mmCIF file of C-alpha atoms in Angstrom:
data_model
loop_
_atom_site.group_PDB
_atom_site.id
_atom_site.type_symbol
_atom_site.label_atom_id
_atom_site.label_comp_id
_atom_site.label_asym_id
_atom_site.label_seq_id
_atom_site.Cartn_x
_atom_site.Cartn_y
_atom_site.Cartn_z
ATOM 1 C CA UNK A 1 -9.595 -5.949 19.435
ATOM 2 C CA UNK A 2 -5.940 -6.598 18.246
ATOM 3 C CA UNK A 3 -5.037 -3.890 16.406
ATOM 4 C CA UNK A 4 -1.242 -2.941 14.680
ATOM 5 C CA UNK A 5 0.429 -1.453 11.870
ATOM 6 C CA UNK A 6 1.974 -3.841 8.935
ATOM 7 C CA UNK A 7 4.431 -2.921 6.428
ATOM 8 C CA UNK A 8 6.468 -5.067 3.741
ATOM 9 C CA UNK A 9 10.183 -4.769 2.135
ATOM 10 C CA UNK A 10 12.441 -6.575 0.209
ATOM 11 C CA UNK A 11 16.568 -6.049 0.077
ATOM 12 C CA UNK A 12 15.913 -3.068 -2.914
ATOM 13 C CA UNK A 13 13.763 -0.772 -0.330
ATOM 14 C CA UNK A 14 14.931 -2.395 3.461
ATOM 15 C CA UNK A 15 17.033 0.865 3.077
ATOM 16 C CA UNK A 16 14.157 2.799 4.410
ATOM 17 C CA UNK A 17 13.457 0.869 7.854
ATOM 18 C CA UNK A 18 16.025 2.905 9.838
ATOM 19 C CA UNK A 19 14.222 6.350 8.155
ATOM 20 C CA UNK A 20 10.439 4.977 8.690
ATOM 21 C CA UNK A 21 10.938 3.589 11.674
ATOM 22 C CA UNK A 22 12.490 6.977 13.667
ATOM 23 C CA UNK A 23 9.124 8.541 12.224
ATOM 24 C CA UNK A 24 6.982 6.281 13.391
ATOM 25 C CA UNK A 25 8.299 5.502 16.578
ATOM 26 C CA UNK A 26 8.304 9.297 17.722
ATOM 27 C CA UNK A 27 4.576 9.490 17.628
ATOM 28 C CA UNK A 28 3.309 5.992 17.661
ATOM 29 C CA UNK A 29 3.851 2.864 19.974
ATOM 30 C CA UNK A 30 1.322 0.601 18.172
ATOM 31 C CA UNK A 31 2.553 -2.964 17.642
ATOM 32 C CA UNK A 32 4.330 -3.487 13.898
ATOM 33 C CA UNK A 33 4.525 -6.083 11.929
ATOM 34 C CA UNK A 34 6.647 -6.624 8.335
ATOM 35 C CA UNK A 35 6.251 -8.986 5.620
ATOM 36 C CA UNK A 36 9.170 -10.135 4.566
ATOM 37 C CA UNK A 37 9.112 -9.713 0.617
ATOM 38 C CA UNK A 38 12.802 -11.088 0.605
ATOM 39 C CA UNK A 39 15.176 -8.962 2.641
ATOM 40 C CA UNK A 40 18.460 -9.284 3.569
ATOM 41 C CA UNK A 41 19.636 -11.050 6.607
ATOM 42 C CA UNK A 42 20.826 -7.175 7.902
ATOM 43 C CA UNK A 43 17.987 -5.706 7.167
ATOM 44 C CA UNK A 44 16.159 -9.050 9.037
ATOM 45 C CA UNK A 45 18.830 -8.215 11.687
ATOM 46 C CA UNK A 46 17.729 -4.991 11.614
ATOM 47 C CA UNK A 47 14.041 -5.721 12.470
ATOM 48 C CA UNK A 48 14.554 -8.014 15.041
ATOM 49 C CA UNK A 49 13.253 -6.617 18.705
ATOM 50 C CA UNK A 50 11.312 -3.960 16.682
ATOM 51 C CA UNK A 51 8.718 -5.398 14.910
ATOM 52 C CA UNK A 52 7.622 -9.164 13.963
ATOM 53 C CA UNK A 53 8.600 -10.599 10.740
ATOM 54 C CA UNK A 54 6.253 -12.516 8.694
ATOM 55 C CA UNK A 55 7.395 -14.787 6.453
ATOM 56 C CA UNK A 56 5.902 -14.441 2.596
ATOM 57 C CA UNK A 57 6.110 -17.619 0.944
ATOM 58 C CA UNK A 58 4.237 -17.191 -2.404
ATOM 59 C CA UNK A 59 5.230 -17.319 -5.292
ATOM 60 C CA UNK A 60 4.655 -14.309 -8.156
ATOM 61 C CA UNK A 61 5.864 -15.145 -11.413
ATOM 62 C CA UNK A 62 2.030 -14.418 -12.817
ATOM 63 C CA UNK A 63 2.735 -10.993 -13.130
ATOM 64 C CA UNK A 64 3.134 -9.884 -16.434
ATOM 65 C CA UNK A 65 6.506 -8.577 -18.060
ATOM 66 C CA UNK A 66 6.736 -5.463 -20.473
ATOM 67 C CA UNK A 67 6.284 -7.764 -23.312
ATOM 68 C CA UNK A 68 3.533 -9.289 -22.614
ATOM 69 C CA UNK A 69 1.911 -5.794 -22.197
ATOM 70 C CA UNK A 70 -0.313 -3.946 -24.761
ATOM 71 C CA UNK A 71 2.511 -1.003 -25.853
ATOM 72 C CA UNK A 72 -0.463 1.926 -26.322
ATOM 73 C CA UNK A 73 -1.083 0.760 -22.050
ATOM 74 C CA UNK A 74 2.557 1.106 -21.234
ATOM 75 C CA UNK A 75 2.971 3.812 -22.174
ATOM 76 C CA UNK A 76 0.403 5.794 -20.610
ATOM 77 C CA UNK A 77 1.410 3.525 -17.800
ATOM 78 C CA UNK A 78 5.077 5.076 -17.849
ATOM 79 C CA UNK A 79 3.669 8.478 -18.391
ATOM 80 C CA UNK A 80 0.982 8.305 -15.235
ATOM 81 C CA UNK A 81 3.993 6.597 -13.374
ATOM 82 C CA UNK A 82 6.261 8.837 -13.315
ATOM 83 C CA UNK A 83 4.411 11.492 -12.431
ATOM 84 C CA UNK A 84 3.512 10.843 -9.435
ATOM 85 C CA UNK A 85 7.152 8.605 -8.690
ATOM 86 C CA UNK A 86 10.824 9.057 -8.867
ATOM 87 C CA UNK A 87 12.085 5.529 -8.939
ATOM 88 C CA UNK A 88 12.606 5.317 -12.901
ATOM 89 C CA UNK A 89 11.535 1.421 -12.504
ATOM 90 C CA UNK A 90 7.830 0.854 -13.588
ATOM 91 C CA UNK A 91 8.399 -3.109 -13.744
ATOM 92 C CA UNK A 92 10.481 -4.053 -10.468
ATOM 93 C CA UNK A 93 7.780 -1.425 -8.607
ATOM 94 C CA UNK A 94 4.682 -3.632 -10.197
ATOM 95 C CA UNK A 95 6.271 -6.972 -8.959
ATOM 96 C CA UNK A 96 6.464 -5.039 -5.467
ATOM 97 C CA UNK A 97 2.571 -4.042 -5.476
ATOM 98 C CA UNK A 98 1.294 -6.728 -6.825
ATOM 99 C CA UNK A 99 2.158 -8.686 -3.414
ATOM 100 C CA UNK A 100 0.540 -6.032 -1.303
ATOM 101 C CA UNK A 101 -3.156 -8.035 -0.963
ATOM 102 C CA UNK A 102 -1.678 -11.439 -0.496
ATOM 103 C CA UNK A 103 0.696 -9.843 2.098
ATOM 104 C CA UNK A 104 -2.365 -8.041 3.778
ATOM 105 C CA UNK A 105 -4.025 -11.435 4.323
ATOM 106 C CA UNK A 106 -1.417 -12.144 6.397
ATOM 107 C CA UNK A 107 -1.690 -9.876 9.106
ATOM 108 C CA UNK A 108 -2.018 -10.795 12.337
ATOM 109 C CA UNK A 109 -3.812 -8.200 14.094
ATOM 110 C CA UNK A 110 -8.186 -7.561 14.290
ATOM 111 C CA UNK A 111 -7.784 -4.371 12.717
ATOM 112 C CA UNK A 112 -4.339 -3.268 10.243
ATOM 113 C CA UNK A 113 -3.298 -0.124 9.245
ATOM 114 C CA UNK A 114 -1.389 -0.615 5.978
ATOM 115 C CA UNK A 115 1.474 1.493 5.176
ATOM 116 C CA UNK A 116 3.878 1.515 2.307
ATOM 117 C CA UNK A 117 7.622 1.897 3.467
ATOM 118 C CA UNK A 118 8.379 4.766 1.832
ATOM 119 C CA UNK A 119 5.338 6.791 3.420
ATOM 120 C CA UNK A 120 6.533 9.406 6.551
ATOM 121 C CA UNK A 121 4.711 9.263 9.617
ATOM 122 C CA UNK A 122 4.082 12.664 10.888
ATOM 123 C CA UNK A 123 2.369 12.137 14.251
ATOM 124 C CA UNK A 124 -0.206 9.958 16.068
ATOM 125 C CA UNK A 125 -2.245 7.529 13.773
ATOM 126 C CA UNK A 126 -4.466 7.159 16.506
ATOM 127 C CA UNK A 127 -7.510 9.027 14.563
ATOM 128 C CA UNK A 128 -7.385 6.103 12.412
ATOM 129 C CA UNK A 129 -7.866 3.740 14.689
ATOM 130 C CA UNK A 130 -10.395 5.565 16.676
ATOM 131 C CA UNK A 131 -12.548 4.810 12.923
ATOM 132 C CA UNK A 132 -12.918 1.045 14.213
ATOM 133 C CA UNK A 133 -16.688 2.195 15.441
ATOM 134 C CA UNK A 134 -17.775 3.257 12.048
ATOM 135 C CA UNK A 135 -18.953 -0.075 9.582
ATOM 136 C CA UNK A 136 -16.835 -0.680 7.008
ATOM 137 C CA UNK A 137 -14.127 -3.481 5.749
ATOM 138 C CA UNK A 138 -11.629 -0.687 3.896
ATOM 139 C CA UNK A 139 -10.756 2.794 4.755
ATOM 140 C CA UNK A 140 -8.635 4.504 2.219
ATOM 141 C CA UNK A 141 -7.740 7.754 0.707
ATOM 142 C CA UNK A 142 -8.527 8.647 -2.554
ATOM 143 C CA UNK A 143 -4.992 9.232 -4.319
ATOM 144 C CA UNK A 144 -6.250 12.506 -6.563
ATOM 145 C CA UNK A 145 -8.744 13.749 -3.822
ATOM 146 C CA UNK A 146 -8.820 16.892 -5.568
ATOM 147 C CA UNK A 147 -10.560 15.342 -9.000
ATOM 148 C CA UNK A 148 -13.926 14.239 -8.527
ATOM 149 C CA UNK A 149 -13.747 12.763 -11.837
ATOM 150 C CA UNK A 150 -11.032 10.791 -11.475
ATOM 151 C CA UNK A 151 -11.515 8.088 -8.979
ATOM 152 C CA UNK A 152 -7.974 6.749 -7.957
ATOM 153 C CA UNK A 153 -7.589 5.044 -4.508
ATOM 154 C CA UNK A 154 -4.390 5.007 -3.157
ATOM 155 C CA UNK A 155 -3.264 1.578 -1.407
ATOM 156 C CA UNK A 156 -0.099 2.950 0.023
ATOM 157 C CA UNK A 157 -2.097 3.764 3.492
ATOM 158 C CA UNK A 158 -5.339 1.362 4.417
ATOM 159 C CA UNK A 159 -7.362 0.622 7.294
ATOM 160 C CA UNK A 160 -8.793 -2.984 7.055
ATOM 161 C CA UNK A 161 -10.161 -5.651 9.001
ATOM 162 C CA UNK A 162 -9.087 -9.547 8.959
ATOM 163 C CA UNK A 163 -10.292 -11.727 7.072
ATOM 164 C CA UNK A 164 -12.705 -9.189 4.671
ATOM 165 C CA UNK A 165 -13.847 -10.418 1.652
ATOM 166 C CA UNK A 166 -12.785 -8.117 -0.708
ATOM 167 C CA UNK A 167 -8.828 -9.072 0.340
ATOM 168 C CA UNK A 168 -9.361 -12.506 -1.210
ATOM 169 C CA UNK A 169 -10.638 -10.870 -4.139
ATOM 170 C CA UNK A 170 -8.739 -8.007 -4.556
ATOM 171 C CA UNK A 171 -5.688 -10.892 -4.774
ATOM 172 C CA UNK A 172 -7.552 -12.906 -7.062
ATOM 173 C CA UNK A 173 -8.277 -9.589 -9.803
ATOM 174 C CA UNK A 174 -4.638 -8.525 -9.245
ATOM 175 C CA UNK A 175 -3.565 -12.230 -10.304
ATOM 176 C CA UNK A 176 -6.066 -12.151 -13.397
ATOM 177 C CA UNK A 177 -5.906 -8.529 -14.044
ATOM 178 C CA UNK A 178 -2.123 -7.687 -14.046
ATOM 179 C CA UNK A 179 -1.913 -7.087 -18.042
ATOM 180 C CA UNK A 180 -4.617 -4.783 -18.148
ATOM 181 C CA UNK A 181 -3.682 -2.466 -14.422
ATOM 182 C CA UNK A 182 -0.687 -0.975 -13.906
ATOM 183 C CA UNK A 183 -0.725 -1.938 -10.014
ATOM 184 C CA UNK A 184 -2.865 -2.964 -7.046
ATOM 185 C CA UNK A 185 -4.366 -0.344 -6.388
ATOM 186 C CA UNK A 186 -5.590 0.244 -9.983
ATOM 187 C CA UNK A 187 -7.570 -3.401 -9.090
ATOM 188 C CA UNK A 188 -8.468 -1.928 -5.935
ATOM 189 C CA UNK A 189 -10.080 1.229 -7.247
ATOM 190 C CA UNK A 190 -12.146 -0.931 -9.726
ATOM 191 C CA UNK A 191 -13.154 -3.100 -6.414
ATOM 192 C CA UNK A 192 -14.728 0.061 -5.036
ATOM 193 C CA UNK A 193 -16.455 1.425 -8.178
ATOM 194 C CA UNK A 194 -17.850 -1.653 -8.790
ATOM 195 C CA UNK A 195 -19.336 -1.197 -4.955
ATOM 196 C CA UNK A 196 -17.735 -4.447 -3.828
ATOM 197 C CA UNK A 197 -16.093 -3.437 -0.917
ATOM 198 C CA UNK A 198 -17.787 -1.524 2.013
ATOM 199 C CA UNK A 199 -15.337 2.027 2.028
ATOM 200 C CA UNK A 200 -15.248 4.755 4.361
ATOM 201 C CA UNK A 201 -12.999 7.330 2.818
ATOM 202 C CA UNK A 202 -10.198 8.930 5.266
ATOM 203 C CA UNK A 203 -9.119 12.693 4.714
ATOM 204 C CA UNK A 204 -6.313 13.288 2.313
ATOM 205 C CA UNK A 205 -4.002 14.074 5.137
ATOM 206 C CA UNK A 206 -3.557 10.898 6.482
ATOM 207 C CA UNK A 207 -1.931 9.816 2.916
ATOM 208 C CA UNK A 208 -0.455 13.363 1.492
ATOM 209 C CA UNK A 209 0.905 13.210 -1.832
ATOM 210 C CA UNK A 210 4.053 16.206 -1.355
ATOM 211 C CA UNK A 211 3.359 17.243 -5.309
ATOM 212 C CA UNK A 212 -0.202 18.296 -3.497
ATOM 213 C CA UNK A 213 1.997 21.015 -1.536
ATOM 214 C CA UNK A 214 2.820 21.409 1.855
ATOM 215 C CA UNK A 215 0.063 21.467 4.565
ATOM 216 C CA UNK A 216 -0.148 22.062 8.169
ATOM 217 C CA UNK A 217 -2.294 18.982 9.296
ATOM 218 C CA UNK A 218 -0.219 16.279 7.425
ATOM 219 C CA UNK A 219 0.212 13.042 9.128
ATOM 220 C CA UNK A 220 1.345 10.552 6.848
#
């Protein structure tokens, strides 16, 4: 089984390959690959003889601007936003996540552990991998593990396998679903309550939100 690590950036966030990359690297040798959301041709530079670059092509002017967006759901939007982020932009960030599934059908390896670019690797992912003999097509953290009541799944770190259903139709809802969810993974998390996808949940530690504290066992 082919199995590898894929991560996307465009020219606003390519400033965090050097950083992510030293983090990885120091614990990790899996294969990488990165969709290229539009960088620039250093930051391409940059990636060449580290990782292979996969080209995105599509095109995302579905997603809906502030305008065109209920004002009672941006705002509590803005408010759950930036609590839990300190980039102040809520609409450049949604253009960003909304290209997350169409970039995970892209991947080229078996099994792909999805992480967002501005997540820190902490040591081996190897655990995760090691989850390839349990049956499922997602594995994913819950993003406020800590409220039972509150299901949120966080996309920034996912174990998937090619070619599983629910990536064609997590894209799909994202595409159809945009003015009513904040981001992917709001989609995502409605995927998974609905019982569409097959999920095995992976400890909190393996996607550690820092406003959660520190903790000894952290490896993303």
């Amino acid at each position: 089984m082919k199995c590898g690590i894929l991560i996307g950036a465009d020219q606003h966030v390519e400033e965090f390959l050097p950083w992510w990359w030293k983090y990885y690297s120091l614990y990790n040798s899996r294969p990488v690959s990165i969709v290229d959301f539009g960088m620039s041709e250093k930051g391409r530079a940059w990636c060449v003889g580290k990782m292979r670059i996969i080209e995105f092509k599509h095109e995302f002017d579905w997603v809906k601007s502030k305008s065109q967006i209920d004002p009672e759901s941006w705002r509590q939007w803005k408010k759950q936003y930036h609590n839990g982020c300190a980039s102040p932009n809520l609409w450049k960030s949604r253009h960003a996540w909304f290209k997350k599934p169409a970039a995970c059908l892209l991947t080229p390896y078996d099994l792909t552990l999805w992480i967002d670019i501005d997540c820190e690797v902490c040591g081996s992912l190897e655990p995760i991998f090691d989850l390839s003999s349990h049956t499922f097509d997602l594995a994913i953290s819950r993003e406020d593990f800590h409220k039972e009541w509150r299901p949120l799944y966080n996309s920034g770190v996912m174990l998937f396998r090619k070619n599983s259903p629910f990536l064609t139709q997590w894209h799909d809802r994202c595409r159809i679903e945009n003015g009513i969810a904040m981001g992917d993974q709001d989609v995502l998390t409605q995927l998974i309550v609905e019982g569409s996808i097959d999920v095995h949940e992976i400890p909190p530690n393996y996607n550690w939100l820092m406003y959660a504290g520190v903790h000894p066992r952290i490896q993303i």
